[in-house]
Tab-separated table of C-alpha atoms in Angstrom:
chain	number	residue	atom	x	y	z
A	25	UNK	CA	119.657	102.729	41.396
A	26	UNK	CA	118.944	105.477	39.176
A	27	UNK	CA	121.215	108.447	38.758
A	28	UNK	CA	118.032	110.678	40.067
A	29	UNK	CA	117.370	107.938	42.760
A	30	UNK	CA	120.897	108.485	43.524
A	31	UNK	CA	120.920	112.080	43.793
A	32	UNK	CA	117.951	111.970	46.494
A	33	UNK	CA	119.598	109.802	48.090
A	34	UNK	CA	122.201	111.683	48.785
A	35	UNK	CA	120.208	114.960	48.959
A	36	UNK	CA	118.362	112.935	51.561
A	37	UNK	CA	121.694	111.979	53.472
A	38	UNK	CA	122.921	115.600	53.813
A	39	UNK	CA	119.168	117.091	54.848
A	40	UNK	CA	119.635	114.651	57.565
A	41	UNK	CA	123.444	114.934	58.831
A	42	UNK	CA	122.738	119.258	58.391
A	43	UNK	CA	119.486	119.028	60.532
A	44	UNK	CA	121.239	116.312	63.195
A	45	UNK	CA	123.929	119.245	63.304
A	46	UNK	CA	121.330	122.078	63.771
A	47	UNK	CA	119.972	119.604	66.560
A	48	UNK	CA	123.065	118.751	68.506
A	49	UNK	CA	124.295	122.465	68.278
A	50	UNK	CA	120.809	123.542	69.672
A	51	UNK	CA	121.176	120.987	72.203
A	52	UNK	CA	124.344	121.887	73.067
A	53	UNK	CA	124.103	125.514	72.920
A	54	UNK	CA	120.622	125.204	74.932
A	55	UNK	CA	119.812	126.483	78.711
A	56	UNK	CA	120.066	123.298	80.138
A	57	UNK	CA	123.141	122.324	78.318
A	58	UNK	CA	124.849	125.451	79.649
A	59	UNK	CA	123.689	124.841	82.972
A	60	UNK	CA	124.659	121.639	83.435
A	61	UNK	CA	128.110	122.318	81.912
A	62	UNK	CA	128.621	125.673	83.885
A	63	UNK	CA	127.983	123.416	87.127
A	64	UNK	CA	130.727	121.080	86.009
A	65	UNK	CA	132.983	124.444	85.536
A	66	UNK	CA	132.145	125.705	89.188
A	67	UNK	CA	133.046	122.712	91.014
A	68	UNK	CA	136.010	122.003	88.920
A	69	UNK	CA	136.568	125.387	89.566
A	70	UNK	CA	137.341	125.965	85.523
A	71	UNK	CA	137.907	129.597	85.325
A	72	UNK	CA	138.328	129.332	81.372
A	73	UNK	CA	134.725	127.604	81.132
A	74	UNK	CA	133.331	129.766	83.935
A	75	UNK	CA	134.180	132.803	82.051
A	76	UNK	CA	132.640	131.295	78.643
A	77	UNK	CA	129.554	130.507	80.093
A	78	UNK	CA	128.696	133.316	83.530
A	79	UNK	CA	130.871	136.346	81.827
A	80	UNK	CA	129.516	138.949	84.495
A	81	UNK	CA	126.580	140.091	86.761
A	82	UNK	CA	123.409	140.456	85.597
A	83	UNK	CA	123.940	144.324	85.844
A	84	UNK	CA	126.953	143.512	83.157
A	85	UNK	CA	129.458	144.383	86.166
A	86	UNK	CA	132.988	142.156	86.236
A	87	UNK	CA	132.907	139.177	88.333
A	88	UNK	CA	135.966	139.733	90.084
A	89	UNK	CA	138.159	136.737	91.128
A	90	UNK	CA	138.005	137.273	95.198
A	91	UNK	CA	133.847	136.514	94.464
A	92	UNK	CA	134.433	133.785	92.524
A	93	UNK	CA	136.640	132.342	94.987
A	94	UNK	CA	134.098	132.613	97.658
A	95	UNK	CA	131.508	131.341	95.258
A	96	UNK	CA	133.766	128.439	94.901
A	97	UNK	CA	134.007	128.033	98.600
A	98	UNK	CA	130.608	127.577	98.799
A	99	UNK	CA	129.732	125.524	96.058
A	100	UNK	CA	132.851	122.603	97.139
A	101	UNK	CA	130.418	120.642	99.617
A	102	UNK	CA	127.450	120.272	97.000
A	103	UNK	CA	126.336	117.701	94.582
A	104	UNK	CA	126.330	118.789	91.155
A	105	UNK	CA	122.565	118.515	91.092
A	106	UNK	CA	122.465	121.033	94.367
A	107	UNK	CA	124.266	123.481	92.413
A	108	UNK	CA	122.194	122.834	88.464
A	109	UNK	CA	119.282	123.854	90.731
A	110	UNK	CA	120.932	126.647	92.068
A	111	UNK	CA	121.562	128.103	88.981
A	112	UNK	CA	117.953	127.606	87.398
A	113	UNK	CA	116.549	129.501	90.341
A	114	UNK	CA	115.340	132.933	88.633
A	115	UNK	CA	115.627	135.361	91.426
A	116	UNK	CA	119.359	134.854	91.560
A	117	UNK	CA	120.305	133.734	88.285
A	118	UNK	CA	119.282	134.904	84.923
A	119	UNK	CA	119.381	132.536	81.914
A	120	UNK	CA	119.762	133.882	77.961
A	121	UNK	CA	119.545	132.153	75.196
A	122	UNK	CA	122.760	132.744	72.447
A	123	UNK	CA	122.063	135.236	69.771
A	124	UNK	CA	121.911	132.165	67.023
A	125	UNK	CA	121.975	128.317	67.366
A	126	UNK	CA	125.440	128.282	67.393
A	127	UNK	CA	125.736	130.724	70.061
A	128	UNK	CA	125.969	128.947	73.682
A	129	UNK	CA	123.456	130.248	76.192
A	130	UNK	CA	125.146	132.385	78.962
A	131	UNK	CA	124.100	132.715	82.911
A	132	UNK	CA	123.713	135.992	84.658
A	133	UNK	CA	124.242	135.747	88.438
A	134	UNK	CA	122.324	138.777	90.652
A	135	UNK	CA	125.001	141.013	92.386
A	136	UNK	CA	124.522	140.650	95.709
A	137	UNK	CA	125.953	143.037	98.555
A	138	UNK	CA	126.553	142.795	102.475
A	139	UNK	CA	126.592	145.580	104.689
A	140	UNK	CA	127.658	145.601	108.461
A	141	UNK	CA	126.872	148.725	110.889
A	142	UNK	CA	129.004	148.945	113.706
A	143	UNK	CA	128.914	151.363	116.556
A	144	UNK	CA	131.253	154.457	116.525
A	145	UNK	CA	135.080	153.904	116.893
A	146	UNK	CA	134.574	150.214	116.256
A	147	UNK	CA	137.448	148.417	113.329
A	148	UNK	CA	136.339	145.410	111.288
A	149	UNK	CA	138.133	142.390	110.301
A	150	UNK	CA	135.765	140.466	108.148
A	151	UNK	CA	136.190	136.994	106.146
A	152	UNK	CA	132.992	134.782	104.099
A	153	UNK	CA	133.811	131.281	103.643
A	154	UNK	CA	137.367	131.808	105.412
A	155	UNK	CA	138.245	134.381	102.597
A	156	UNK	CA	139.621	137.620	103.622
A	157	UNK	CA	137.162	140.666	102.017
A	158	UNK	CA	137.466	144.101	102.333
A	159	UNK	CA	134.242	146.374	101.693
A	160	UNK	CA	133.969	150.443	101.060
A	161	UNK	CA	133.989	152.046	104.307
A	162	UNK	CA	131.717	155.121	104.834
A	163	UNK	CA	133.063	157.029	108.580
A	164	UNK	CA	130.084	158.991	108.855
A	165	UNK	CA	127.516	155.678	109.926
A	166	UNK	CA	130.747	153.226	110.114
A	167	UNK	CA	129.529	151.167	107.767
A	168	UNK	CA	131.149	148.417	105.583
A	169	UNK	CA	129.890	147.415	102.226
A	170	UNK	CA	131.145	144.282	100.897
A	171	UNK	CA	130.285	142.688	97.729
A	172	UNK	CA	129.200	142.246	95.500
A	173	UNK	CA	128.574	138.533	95.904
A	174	UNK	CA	127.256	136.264	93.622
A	175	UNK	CA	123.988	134.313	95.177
A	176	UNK	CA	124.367	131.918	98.095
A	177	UNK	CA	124.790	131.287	101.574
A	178	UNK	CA	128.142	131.938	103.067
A	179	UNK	CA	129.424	131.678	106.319
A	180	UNK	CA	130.499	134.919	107.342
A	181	UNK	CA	133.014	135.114	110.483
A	182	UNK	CA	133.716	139.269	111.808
A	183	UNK	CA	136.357	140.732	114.349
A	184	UNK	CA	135.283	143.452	115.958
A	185	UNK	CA	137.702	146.139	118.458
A	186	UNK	CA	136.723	148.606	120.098
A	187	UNK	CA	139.174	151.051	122.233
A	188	UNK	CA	137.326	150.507	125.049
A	189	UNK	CA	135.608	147.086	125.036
A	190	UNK	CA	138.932	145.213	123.114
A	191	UNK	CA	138.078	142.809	120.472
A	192	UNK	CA	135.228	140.393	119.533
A	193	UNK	CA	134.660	137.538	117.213
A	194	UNK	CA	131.325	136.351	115.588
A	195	UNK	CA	129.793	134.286	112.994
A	196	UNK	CA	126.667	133.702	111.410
A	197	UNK	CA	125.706	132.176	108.437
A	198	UNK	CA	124.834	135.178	105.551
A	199	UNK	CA	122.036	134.366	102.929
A	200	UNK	CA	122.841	136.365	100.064
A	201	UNK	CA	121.104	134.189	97.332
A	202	UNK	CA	117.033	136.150	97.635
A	203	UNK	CA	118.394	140.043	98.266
A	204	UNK	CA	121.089	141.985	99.811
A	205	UNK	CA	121.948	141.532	103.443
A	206	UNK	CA	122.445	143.818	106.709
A	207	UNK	CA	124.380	142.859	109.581
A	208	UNK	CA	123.681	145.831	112.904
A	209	UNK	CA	125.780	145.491	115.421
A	210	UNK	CA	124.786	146.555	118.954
A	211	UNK	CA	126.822	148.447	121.325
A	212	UNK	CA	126.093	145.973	124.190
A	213	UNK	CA	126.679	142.734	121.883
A	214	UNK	CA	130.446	144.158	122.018
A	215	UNK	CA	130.927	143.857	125.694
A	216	UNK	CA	128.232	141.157	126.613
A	217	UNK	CA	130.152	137.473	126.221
A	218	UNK	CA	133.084	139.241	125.342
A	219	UNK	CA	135.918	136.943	127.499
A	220	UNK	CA	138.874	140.185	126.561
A	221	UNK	CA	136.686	142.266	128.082
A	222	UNK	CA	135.713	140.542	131.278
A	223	UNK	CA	139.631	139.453	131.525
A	224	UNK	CA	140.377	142.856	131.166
A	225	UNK	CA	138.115	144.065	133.909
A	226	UNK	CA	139.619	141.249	136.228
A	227	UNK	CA	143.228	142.634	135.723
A	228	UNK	CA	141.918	146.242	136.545
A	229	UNK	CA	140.698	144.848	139.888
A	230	UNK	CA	143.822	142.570	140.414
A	231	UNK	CA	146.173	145.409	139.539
A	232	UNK	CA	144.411	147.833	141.584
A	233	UNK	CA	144.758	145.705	144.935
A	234	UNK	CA	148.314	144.694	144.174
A	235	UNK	CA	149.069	148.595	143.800
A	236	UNK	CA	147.309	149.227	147.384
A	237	UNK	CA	149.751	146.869	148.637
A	238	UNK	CA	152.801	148.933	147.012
A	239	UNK	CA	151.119	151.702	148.564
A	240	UNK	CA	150.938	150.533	151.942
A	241	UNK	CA	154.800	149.039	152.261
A	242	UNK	CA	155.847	152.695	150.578
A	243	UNK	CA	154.393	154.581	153.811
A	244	UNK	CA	150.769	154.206	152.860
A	245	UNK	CA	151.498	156.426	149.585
A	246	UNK	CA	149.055	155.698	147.248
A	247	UNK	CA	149.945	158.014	144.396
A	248	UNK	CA	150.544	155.377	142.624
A	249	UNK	CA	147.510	153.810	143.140
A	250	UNK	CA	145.792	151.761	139.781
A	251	UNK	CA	142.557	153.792	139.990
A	252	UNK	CA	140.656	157.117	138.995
A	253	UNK	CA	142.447	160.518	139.970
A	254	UNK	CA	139.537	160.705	142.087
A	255	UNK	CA	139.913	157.329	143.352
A	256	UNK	CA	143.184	158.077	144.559
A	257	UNK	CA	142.711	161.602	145.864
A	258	UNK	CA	140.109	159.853	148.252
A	259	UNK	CA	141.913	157.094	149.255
A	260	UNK	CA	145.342	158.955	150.330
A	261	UNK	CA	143.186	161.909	151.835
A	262	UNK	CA	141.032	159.041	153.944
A	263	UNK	CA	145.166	157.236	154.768
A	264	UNK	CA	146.561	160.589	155.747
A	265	UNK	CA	143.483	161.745	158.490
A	266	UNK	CA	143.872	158.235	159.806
A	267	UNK	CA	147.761	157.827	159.520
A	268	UNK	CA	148.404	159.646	162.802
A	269	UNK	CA	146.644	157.000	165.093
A	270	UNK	CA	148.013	154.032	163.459
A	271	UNK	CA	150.546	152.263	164.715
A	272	UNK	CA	150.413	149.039	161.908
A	273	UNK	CA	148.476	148.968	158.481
A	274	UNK	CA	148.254	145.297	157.034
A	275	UNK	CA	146.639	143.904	154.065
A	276	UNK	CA	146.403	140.917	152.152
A	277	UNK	CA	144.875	138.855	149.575
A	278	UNK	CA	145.030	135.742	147.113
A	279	UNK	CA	141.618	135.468	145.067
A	280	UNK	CA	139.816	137.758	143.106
A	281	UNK	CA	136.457	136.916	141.087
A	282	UNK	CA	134.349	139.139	139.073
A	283	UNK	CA	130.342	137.737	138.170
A	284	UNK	CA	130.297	138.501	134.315
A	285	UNK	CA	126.442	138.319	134.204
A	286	UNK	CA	126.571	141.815	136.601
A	287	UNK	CA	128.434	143.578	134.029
A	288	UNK	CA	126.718	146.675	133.111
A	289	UNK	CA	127.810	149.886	131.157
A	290	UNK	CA	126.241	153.288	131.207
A	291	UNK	CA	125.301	154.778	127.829
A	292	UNK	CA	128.466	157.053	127.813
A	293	UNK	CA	130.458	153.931	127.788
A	294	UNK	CA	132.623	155.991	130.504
A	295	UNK	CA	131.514	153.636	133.389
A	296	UNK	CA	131.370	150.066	134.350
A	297	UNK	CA	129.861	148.151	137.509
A	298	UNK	CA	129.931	144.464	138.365
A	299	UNK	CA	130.324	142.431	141.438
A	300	UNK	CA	133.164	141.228	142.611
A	301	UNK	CA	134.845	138.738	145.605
A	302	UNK	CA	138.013	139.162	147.009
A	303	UNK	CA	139.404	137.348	150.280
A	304	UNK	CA	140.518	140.654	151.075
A	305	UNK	CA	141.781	140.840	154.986
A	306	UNK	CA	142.760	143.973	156.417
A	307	UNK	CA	143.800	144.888	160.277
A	308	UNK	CA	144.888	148.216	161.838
A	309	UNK	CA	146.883	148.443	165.201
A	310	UNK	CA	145.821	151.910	166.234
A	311	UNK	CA	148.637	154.163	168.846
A	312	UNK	CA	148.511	153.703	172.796
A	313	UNK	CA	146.953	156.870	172.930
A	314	UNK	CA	143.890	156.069	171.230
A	315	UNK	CA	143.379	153.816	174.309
A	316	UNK	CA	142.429	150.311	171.992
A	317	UNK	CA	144.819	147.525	172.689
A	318	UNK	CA	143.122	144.899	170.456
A	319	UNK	CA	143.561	145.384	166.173
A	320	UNK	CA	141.052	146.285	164.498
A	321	UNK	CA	140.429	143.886	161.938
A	322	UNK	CA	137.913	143.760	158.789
A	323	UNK	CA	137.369	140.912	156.226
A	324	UNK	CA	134.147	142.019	154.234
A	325	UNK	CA	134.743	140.077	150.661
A	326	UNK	CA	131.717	141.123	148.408
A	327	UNK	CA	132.135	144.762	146.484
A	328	UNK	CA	130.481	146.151	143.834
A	329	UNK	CA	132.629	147.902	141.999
A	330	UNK	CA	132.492	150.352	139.559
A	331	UNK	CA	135.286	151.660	136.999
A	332	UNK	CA	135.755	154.159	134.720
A	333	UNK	CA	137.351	154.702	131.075
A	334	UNK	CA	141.213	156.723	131.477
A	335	UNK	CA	141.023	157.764	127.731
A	336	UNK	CA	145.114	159.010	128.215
A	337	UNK	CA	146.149	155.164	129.653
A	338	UNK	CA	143.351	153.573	127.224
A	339	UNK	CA	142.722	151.578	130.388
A	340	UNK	CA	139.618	150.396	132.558
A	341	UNK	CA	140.511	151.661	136.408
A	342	UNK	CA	138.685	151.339	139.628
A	343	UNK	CA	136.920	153.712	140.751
A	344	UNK	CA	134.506	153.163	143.587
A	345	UNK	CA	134.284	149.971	145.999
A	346	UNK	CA	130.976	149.464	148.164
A	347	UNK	CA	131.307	146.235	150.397
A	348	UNK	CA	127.978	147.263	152.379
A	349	UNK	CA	126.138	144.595	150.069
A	350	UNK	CA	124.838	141.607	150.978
A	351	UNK	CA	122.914	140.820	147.584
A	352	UNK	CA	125.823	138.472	146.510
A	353	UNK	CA	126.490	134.739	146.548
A	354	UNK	CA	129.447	133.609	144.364
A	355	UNK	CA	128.916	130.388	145.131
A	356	UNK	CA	125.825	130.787	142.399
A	357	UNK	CA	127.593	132.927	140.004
A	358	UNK	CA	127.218	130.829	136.767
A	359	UNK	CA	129.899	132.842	134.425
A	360	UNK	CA	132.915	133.872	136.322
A	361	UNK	CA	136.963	135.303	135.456
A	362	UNK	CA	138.963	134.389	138.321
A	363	UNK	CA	142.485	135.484	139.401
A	364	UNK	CA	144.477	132.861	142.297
A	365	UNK	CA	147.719	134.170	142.889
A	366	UNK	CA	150.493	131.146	144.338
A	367	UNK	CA	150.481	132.151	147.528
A	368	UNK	CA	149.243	135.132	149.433
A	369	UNK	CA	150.073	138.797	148.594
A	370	UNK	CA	150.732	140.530	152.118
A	371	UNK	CA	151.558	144.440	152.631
A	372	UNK	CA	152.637	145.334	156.356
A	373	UNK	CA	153.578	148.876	157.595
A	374	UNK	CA	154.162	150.337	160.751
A	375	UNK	CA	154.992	154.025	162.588
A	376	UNK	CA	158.924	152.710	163.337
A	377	UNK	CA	159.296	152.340	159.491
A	378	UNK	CA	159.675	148.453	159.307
A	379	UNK	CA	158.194	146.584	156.411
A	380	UNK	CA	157.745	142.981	156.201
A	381	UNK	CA	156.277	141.518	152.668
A	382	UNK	CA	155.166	137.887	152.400
């Protein structure tokens, strides 16, 4: 070999090991390269490599670490091929090539941000993908903004309370990958389903017959009645016109039901109506006088019922009782809170003062 065959040669060599390098850096340094290995970073969850390769939003804003997390979340159940496609799709990711060859391409997610409207006086607990979140708050509209997000579909799980309605949990699944995302919340969605509630409700009508039993063993008193200051003003004004023929008062009861599907509320959220059943029995001995030797007994069990909002006791109390209605058949009620004490609750008084309590 000459020396000037030699000298190609070795011209040759280098031309060939320099453009192999400009290849594999190109390669390496290329779109698809930095997808594939940015998908490797996610799902080892390599913040070092993340960082290298999806430094911030598309609108240059910091990917914090509570979105990355959530991101992560998400991602843990795919293939690696699920999320390389992910990341080529356009509308939520944007792809640039590196300022030179030896510059690695990088990967700009699209912010993404959720918003959830409640209705007035309502508090939010809110997690996506079993991460806690918290979100600017804005009093005016009680509105939560959360994000931002970087594209996907989370699960999204909220606690709702409300003074009057008690608290509420849903979930829904939250596609933030295309565009932003709005979550409304209607007033009767708080109270419709809502098992506190309906419990709630069922205590108010529990506690208010167990309080007309107190009320008839302390001399047919019923200022302490569990109901409306109206409520109660009627009640001991009806007890104290009819107190002077009665010789015996008794009252008892063991099983209270309430039909959840009658629930309504009135737009003021200061009433509620339902139907209830109670084995309610109640018997009056009325005074020689009146001339009727036999009690007079009365065992209607169907009410409707309405109550109304005490905003000082935060409570639900009972407020009117209508047992002229024939419209009901428990026997078909298909969602129902029920209340079955041990054994029966019994209230006896009489004119010589003697109480008896079962």
């Amino acid at each position: 070999m000459t020396r000037k065959t030699g000298t190609l040669a070795v011209i040759a060599l280098i031309a060939v090991i320099v453009f192999g390098s400009i290849s594999y850096s190109s390669y390496k340094n290329s779109e698809d390269a930095t997808v594939d290995r940015l998908a490797e970073a996610l799902l080892k969850n390599d913040q070092t490599e993340i960082k290298r390769y999806m430094p911030s939003y598309s609108n240059k804003k910091k990917i914090t670490k509570d979105a990355q997390k959530v991101f992560y979340q998400h991602l843990k159940k795919m293939k690696k091929e699920q999320v390389v496609k992910l990341l080529k799709e356009d509308e939520n990711f944007t792809i640039k090539e590196g300022s030179s060859f030896l510059k690695p391409a990088q990967i700009y997610p699209n912010a993404r941000f959720l918003v959830i409207e409640l209705p007035k006086g309502t508090e939010l607990q809110a997690t996506i993908q079993a991460q806690d979140i918290s979100g600017e708050y804005v009093e005016e509209w009680n509105k939560y903004t959360f994000g931002p997000f970087l594209p996907g579909k989370y699960q999204l799980t909220y606690e709702m309370a409300h003074p009057k309605f008690g608290a509420k949990k849903d979930k829904e699944t939250i596609d933030l990958k295309a565009e932003d995302q709005r979550v409304t919340v209607a007033e009767n969605s708080l109270y419709e389903g809502n098992q506190k509630f309906q419990k709630h409700l069922l205590a108010s009508a529990v506690n208010y017959f167990d309080s007309f039993n107190k009320g008839i063993r302390e001399g047919l008193n019923m200022s302490q009645l569990t109901a409306s200051k109206r409520h109660k003003e009627e009640m001991q004004s009806s007890l104290e016109e009819l107190k002077p023929y009665l010789k015996s008062f008794d009252q008892q009861f063991q099983s209270v039901k309430i039909d959840c599907d009658s629930i309504s509320v009135n737009n003021g959220q200061t009433k509620v109506q339902l139907d209830l059943y109670i084995d309610l029995k109640r018997s009056m001995q009325l005074v020689e006088e009146v001339g009727i030797d036999e009690a007079l007994s009365s065992d209607k069990q169907n009410a409707i019922v309405s109550l109304v909002y005490d905003e000082d006791q935060k409570k639900w109390l009972m407020d009117e009782l209508d047992f002229n209605t024939y419209q009901q058949d428990p026997e078909t009620w298909e969602h129902v809170q029920s209340y079955r004490a041990e054994s029966e609750k019994k209230a006896h008084w009489d004119k010589e003062g003697a109480a008896e309590v079962v």
